[in-house]
mmCIF file of C-alpha atoms in Angstrom:
data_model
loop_
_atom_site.group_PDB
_atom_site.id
_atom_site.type_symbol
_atom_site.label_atom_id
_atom_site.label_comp_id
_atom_site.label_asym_id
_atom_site.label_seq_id
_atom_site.Cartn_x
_atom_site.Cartn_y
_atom_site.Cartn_z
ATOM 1 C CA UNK B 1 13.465 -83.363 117.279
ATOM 2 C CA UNK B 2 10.133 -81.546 116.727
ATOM 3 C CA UNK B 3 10.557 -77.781 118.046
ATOM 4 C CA UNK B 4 12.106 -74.756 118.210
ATOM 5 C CA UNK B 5 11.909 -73.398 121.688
ATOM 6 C CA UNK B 6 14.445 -73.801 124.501
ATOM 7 C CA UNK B 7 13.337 -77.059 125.402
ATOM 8 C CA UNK B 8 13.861 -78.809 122.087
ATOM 9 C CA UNK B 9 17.418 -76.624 121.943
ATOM 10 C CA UNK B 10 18.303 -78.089 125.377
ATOM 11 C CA UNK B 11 17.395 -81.411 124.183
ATOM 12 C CA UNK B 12 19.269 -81.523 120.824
ATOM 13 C CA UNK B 13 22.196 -80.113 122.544
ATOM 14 C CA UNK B 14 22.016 -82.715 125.080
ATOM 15 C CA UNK B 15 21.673 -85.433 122.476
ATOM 16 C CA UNK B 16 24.290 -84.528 119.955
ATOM 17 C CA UNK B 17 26.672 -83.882 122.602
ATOM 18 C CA UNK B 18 26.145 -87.251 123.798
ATOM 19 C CA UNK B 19 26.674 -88.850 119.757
ATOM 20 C CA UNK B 20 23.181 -88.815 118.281
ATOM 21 C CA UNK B 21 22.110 -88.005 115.171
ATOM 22 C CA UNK B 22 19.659 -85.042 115.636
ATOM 23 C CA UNK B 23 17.342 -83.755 112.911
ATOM 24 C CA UNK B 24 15.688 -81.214 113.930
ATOM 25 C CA UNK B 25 12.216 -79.648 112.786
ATOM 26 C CA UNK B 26 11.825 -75.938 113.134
ATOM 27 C CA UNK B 27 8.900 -74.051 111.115
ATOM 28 C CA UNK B 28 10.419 -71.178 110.814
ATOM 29 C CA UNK B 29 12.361 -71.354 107.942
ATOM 30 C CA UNK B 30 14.570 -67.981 109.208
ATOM 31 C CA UNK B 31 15.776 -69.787 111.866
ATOM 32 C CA UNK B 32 16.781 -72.697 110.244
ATOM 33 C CA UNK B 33 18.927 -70.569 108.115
ATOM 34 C CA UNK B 34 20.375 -68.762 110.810
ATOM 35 C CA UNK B 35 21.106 -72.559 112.485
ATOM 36 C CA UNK B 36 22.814 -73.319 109.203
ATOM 37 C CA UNK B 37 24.659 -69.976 108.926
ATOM 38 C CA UNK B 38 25.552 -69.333 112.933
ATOM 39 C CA UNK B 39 25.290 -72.792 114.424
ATOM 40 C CA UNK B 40 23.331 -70.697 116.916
ATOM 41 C CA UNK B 41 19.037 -70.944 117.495
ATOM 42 C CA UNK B 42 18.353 -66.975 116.150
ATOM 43 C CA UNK B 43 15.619 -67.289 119.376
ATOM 44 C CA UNK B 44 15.804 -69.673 122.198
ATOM 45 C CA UNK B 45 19.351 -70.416 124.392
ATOM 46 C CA UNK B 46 21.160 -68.499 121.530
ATOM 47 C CA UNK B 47 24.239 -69.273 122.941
ATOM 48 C CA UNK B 48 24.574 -72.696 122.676
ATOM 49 C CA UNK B 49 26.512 -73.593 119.494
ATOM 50 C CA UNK B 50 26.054 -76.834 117.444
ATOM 51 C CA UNK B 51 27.868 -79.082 115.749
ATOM 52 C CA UNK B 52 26.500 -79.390 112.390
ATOM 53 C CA UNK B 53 28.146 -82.502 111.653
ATOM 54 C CA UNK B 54 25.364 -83.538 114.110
ATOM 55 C CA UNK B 55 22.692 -81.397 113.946
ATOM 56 C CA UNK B 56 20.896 -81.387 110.742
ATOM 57 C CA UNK B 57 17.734 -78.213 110.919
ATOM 58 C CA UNK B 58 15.421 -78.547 108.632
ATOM 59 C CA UNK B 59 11.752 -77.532 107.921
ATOM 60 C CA UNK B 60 11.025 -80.739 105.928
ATOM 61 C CA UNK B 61 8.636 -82.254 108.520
ATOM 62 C CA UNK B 62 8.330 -85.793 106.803
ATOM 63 C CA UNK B 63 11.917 -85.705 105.904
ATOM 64 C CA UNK B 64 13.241 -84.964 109.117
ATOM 65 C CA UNK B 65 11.371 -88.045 110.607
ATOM 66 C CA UNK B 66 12.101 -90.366 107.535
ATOM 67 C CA UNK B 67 15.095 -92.408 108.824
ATOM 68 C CA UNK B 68 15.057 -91.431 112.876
ATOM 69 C CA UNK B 69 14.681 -94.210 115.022
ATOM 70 C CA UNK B 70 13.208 -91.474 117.770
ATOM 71 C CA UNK B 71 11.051 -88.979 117.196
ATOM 72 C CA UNK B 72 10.595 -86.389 120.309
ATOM 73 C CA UNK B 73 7.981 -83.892 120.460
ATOM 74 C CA UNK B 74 8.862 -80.292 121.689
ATOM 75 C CA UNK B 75 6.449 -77.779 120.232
ATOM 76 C CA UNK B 76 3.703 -76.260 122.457
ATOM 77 C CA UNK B 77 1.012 -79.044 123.152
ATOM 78 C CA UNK B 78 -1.799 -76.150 120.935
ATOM 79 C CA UNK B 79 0.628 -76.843 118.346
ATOM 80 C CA UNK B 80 0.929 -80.708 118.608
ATOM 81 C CA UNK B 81 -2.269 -81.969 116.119
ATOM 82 C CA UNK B 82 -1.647 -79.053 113.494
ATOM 83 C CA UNK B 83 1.793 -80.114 113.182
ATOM 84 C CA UNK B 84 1.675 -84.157 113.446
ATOM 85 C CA UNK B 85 -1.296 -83.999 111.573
ATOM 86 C CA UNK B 86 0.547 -83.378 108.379
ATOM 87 C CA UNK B 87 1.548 -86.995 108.571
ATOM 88 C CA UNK B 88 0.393 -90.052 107.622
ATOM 89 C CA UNK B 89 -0.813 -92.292 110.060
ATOM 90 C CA UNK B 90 1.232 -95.098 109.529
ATOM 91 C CA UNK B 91 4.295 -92.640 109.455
ATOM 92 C CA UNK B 92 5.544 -93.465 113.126
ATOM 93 C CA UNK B 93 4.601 -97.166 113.138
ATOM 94 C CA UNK B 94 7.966 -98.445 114.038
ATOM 95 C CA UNK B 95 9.658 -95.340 115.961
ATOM 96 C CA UNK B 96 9.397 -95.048 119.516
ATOM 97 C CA UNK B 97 8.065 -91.387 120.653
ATOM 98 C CA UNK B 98 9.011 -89.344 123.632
ATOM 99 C CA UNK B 99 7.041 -86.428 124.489
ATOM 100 C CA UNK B 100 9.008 -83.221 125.887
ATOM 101 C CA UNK B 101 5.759 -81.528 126.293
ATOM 102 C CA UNK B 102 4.349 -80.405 129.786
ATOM 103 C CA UNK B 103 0.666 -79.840 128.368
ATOM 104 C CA UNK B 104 -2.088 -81.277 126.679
ATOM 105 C CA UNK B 105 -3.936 -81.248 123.360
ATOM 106 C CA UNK B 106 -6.746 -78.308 124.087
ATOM 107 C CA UNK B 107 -9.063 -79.196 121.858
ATOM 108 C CA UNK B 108 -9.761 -82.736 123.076
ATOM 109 C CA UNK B 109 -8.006 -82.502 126.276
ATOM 110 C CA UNK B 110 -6.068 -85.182 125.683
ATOM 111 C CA UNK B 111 -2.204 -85.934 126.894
ATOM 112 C CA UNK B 112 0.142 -85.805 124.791
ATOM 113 C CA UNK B 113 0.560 -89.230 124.459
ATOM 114 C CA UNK B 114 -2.846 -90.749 124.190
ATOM 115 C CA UNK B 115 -2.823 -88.450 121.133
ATOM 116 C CA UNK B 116 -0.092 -89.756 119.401
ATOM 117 C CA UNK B 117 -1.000 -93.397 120.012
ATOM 118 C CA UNK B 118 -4.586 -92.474 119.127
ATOM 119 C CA UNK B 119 -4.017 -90.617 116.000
ATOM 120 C CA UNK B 120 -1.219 -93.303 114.963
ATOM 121 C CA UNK B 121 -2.188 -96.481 116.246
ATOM 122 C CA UNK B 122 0.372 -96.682 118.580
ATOM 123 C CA UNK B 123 1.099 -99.006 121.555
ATOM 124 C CA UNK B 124 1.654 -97.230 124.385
ATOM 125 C CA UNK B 125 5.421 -99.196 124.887
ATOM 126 C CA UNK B 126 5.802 -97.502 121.928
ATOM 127 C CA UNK B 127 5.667 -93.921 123.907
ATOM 128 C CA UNK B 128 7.422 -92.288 126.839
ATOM 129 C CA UNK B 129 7.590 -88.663 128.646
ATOM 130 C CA UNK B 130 10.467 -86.360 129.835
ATOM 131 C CA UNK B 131 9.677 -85.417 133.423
ATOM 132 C CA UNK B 132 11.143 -83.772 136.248
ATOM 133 C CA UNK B 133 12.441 -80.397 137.680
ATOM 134 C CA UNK B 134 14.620 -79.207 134.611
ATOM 135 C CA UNK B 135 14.793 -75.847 133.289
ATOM 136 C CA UNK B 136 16.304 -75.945 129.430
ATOM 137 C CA UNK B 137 18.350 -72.307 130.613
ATOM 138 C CA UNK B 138 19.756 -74.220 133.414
ATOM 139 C CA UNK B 139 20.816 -77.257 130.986
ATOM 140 C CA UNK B 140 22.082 -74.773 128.412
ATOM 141 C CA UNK B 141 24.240 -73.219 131.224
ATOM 142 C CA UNK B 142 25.107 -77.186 131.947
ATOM 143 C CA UNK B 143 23.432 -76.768 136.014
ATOM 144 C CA UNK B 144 23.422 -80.471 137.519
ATOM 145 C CA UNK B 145 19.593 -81.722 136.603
ATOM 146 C CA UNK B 146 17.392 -84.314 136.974
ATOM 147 C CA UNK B 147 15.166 -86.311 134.409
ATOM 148 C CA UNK B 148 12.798 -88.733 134.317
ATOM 149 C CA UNK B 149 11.702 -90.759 131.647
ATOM 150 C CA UNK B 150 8.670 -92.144 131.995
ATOM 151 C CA UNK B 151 7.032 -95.368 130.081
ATOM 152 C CA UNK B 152 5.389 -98.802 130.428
ATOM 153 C CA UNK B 153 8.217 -100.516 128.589
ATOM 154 C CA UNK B 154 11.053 -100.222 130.915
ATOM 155 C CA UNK B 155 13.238 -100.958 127.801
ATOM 156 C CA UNK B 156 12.673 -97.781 126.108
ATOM 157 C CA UNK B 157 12.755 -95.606 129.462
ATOM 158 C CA UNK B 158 16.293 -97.232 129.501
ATOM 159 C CA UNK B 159 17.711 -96.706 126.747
ATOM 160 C CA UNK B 160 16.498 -92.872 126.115
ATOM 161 C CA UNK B 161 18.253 -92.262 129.702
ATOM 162 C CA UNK B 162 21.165 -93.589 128.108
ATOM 163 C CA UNK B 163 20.915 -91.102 125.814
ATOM 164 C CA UNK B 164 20.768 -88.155 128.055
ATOM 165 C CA UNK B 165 23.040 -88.766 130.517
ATOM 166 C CA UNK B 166 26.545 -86.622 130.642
ATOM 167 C CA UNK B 167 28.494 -85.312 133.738
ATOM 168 C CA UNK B 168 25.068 -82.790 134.074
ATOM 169 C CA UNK B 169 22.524 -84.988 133.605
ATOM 170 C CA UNK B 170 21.389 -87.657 135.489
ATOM 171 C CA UNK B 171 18.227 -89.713 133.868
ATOM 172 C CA UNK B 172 16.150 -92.440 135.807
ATOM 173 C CA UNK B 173 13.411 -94.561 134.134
ATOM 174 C CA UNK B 174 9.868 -94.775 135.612
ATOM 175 C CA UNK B 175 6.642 -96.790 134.514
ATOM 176 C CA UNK B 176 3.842 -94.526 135.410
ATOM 177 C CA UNK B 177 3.555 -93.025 132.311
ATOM 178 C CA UNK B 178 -0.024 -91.448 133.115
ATOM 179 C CA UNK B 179 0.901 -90.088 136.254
ATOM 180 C CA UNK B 180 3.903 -88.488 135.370
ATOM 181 C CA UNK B 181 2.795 -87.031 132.624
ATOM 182 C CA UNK B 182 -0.771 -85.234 134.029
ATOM 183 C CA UNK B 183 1.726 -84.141 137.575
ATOM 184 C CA UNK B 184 3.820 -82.380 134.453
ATOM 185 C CA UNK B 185 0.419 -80.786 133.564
ATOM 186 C CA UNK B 186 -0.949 -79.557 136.707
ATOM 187 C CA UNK B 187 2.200 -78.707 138.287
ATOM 188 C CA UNK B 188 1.795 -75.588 135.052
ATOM 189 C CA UNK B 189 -1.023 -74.746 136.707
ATOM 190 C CA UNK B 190 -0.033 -74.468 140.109
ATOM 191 C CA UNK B 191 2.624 -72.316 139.299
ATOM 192 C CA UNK B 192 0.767 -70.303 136.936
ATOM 193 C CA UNK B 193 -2.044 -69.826 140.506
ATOM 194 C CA UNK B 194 0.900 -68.851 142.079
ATOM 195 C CA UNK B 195 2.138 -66.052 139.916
ATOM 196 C CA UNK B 196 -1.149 -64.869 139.897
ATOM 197 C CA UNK B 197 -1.005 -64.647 143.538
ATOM 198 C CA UNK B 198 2.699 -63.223 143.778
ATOM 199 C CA UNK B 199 0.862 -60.399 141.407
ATOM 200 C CA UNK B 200 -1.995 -59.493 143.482
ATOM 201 C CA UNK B 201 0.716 -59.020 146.336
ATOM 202 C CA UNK B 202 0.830 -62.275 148.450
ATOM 203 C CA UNK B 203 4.148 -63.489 149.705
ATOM 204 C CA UNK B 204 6.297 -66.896 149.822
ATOM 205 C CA UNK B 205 4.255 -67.778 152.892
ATOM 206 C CA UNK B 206 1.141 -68.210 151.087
ATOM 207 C CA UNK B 207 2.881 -69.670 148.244
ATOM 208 C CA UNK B 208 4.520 -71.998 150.290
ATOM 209 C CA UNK B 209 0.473 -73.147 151.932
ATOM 210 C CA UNK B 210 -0.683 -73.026 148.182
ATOM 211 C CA UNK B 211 2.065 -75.649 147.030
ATOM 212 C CA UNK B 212 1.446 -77.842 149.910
ATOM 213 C CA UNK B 213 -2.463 -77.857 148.917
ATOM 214 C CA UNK B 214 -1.697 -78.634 145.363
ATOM 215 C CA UNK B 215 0.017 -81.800 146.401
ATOM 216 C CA UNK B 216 -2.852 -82.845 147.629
ATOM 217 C CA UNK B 217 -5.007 -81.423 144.668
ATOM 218 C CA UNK B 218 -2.550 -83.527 142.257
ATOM 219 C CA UNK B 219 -3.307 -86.743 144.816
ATOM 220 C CA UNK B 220 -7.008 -86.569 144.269
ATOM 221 C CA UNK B 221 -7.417 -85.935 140.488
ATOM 222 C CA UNK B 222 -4.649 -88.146 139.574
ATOM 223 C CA UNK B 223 -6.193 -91.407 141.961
ATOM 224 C CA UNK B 224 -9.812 -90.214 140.230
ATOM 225 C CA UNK B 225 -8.375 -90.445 137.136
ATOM 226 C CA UNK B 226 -5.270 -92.415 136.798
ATOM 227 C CA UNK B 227 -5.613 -94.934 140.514
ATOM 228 C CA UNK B 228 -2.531 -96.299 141.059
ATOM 229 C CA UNK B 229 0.699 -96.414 143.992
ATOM 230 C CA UNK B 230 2.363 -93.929 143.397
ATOM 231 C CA UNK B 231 5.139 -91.952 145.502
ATOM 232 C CA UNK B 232 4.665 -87.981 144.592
ATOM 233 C CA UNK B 233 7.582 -87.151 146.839
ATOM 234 C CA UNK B 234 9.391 -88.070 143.972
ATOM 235 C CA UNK B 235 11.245 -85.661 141.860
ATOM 236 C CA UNK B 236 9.424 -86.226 138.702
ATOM 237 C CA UNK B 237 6.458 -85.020 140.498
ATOM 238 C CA UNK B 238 7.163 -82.746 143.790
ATOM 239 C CA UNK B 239 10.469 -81.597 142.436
ATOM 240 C CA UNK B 240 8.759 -80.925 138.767
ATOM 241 C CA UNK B 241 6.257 -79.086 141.008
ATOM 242 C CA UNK B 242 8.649 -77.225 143.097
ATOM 243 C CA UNK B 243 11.285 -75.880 140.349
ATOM 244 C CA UNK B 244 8.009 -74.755 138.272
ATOM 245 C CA UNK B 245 6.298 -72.591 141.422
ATOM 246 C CA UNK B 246 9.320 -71.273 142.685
ATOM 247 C CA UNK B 247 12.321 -70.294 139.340
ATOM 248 C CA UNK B 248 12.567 -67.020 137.877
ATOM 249 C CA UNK B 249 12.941 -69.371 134.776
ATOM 250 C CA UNK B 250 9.533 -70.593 135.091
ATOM 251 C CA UNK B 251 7.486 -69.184 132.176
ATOM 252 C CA UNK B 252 4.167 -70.081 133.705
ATOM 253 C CA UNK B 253 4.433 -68.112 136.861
ATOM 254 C CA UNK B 254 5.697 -65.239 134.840
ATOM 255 C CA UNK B 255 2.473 -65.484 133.040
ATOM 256 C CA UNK B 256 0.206 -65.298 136.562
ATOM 257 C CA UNK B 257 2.404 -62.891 137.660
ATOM 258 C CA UNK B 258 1.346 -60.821 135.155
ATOM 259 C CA UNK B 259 -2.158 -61.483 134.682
ATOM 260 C CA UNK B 260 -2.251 -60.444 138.588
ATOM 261 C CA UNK B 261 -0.817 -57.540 138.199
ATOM 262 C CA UNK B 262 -3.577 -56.868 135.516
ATOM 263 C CA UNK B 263 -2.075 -57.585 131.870
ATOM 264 C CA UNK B 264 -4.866 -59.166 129.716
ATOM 265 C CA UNK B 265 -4.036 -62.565 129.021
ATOM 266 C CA UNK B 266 -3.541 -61.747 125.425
ATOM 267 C CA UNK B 267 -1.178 -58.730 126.410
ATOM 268 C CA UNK B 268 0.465 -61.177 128.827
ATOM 269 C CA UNK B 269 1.151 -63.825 125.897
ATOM 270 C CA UNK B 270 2.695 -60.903 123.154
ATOM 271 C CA UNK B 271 4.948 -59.452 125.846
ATOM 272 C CA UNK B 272 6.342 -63.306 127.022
ATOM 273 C CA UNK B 273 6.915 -64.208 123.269
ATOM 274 C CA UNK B 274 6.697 -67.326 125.233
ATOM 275 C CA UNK B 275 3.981 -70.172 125.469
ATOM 276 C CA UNK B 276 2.984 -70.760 128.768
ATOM 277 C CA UNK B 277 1.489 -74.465 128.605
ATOM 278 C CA UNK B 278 -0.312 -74.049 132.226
ATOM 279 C CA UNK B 279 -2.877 -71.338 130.388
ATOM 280 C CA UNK B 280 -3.999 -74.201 128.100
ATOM 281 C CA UNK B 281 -3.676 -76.734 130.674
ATOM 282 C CA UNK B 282 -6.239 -74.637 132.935
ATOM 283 C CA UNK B 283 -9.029 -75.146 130.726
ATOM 284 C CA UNK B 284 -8.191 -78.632 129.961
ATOM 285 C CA UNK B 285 -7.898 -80.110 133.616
ATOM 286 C CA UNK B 286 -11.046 -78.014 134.568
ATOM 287 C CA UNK B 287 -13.875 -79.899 131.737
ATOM 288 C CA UNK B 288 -11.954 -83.337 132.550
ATOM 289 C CA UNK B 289 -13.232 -82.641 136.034
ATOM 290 C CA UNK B 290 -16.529 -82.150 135.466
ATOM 291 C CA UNK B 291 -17.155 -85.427 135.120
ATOM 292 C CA UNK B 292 -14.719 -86.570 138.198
ATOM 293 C CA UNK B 293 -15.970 -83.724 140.664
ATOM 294 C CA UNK B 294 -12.767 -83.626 142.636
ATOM 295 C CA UNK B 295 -12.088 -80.878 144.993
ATOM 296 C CA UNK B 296 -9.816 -78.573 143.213
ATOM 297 C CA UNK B 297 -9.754 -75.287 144.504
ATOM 298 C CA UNK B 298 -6.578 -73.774 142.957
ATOM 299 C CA UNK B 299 -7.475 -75.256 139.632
ATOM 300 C CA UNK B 300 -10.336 -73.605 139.835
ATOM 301 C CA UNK B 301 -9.630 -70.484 140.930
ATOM 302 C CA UNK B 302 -7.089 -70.463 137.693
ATOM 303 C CA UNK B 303 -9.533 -71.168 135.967
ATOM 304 C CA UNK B 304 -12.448 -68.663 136.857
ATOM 305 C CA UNK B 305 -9.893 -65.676 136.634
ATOM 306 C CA UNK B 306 -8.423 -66.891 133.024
ATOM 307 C CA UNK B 307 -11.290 -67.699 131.687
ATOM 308 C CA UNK B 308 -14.350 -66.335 133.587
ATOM 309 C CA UNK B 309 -12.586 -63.091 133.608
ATOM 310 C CA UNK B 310 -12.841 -62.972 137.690
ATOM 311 C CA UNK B 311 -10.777 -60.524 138.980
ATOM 312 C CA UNK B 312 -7.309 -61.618 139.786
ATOM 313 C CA UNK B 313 -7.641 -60.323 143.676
ATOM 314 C CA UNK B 314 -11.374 -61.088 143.991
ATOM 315 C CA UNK B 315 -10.510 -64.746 143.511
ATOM 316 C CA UNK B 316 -7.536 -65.129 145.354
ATOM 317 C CA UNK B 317 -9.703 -63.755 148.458
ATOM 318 C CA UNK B 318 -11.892 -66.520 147.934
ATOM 319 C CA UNK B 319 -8.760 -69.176 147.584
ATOM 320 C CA UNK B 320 -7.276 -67.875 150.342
ATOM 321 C CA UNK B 321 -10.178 -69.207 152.319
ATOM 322 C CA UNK B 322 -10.014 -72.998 150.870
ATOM 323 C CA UNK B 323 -6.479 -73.644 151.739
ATOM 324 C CA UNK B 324 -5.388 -74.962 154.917
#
């Protein structure tokens, strides 16, 4: 387990509860002390206790991915090439790799997975993606959820549901790798549009018209860039999309919330002490699609206020008059 946020917490607890052998990468080498000393993460879900008979934290990157079978990534997707970059590139030649990571590498706008299987010539049955409407404080608290684990080789989507599933988790495998995994992108973004909305002062009815839109925004970019059938009724995508826009959990419309109601994005980021994946996303999306040209209104919009400095109600106005 690569991480230290709530995600990778959720994850490891999920996983050790369930009989694997978890070590776990943390940078911080505080917190892995604390882990050792407590049994508690010092910063994320601090209330879930670990079995250290289990759980092994360490801030050895190379050992901690020496003898695992799995390796899955849960750091922020900025944080993805400084970190796996450390490592040779014949280090993950026979592990499979499951990406926990709703975002994509900013500085070649890249998911998460062509990444990995670029930068260590790996097939892509090699790879999967956790998807679907899950909030790690909702796991912690053991709330019923949902996952999806998405890959081309239904053998490893199988057997890493396997490994999730307990009386609170129910795990289904899926093959559209791609599409699940650029739906967990955008659906950042929607929700981050959304905050940013719910800051100026709209309501849940105009949320409500600006999710409905931005199934239809994910439908176009996804057939421009990605064509396949694909049914985005389905949780990992609509109900990814849904639990994102609307929870007080979800980090990402936090973030637009406040950059509505004025923070800077940089004060926004110190006072979350959070990354919220849809601000990177935003940029990412936005240059892919300058060479697809697909109508994307609320993408845009994110865009222009984040990083064209629009104001926050100025460009909402103009949204406002896109949507249908």
């Amino acid at each position: 387990m690569l991480g230290g946020g709530s995600w990778a917490t959720a994850l490891t607890k999920i996983l050790s509860e369930n009989g694997a052998r978890v070590d776990w990468w943390l940078r911080s080498k505080d917190d892995v002390q604390h882990l050792l000393r407590t049994r508690h993460n010092p910063r994320y879900l601090s209330a879930v206790q670990f079995d250290l008979n289990s759980v092994y934290p360490t801030t050895d990157l190379e050992d901690a991915i020496e003898e695992a079978d799995w390796l899955v990534l849960a750091v922020p997707a900025a944080f993805v090439q400084p970190v796996l970059d450390k490592l040779d590139r014949g280090a993950l030649k026979h592990k499979r790799v499951v990406s926990a990571i709703k975002g994509m590498i900013p500085s070649k706008n890249l998911l998460v997975t062509d990444y990995v299987a670029e930068r260590f010539r790996l097939a892509h049955a090699q790879l999967g993606v956790i998807a679907g409407p899950c909030h790690a404080e909702e796991v912690a608290l053991e709330k019923q959820s949902y996952l999806t684990i998405g890959s081309p080789d239904a053998g490893l989507a199988l057997d890493f549901c396997d490994m999730l599933r307990n009386r609170y988790v129910r795990a289904y495998p899926a093959a559209d790798l791609d599409g699940i995994e650029y739906c967990a992108v955008m659906k950042n973004i929607i929700a981050l549009t959304g905050g940013i909305a719910h800051g100026v002062g709209y309501g849940d009815n105009f949320l409500a018209v600006l999710v409905s839109n931005a199934v239809q925004e994910i439908r176009r970019f996804l057939q421009a860039i990605s064509p396949q059938p694909r049914d985005l009724s389905a949780s990992a995508y609509l109900g990814d999309l849904l639990v994102t826009a609307y929870s007080q959990f979800s980090r990402n419309r936090t973030f637009g919330s406040m950059v509505g109601r004025s923070y800077t994005v940089k004060s926004a980021q110190l006072e979350m002490n959070m990354v919220a994946e849809g601000y990177y996303a935003v940029k990412s999306i936005y240059e892919l699609n300058r060479k697809l040209n697909v109508h994307m209104p609320i993408t845009t919009a994110a865009y222009r206020v984040l990083y064209e400095k629009v104001a926050p109600q100025v460009e909402m106005e103009l949204l406002k008059e896109q949507l249908r």
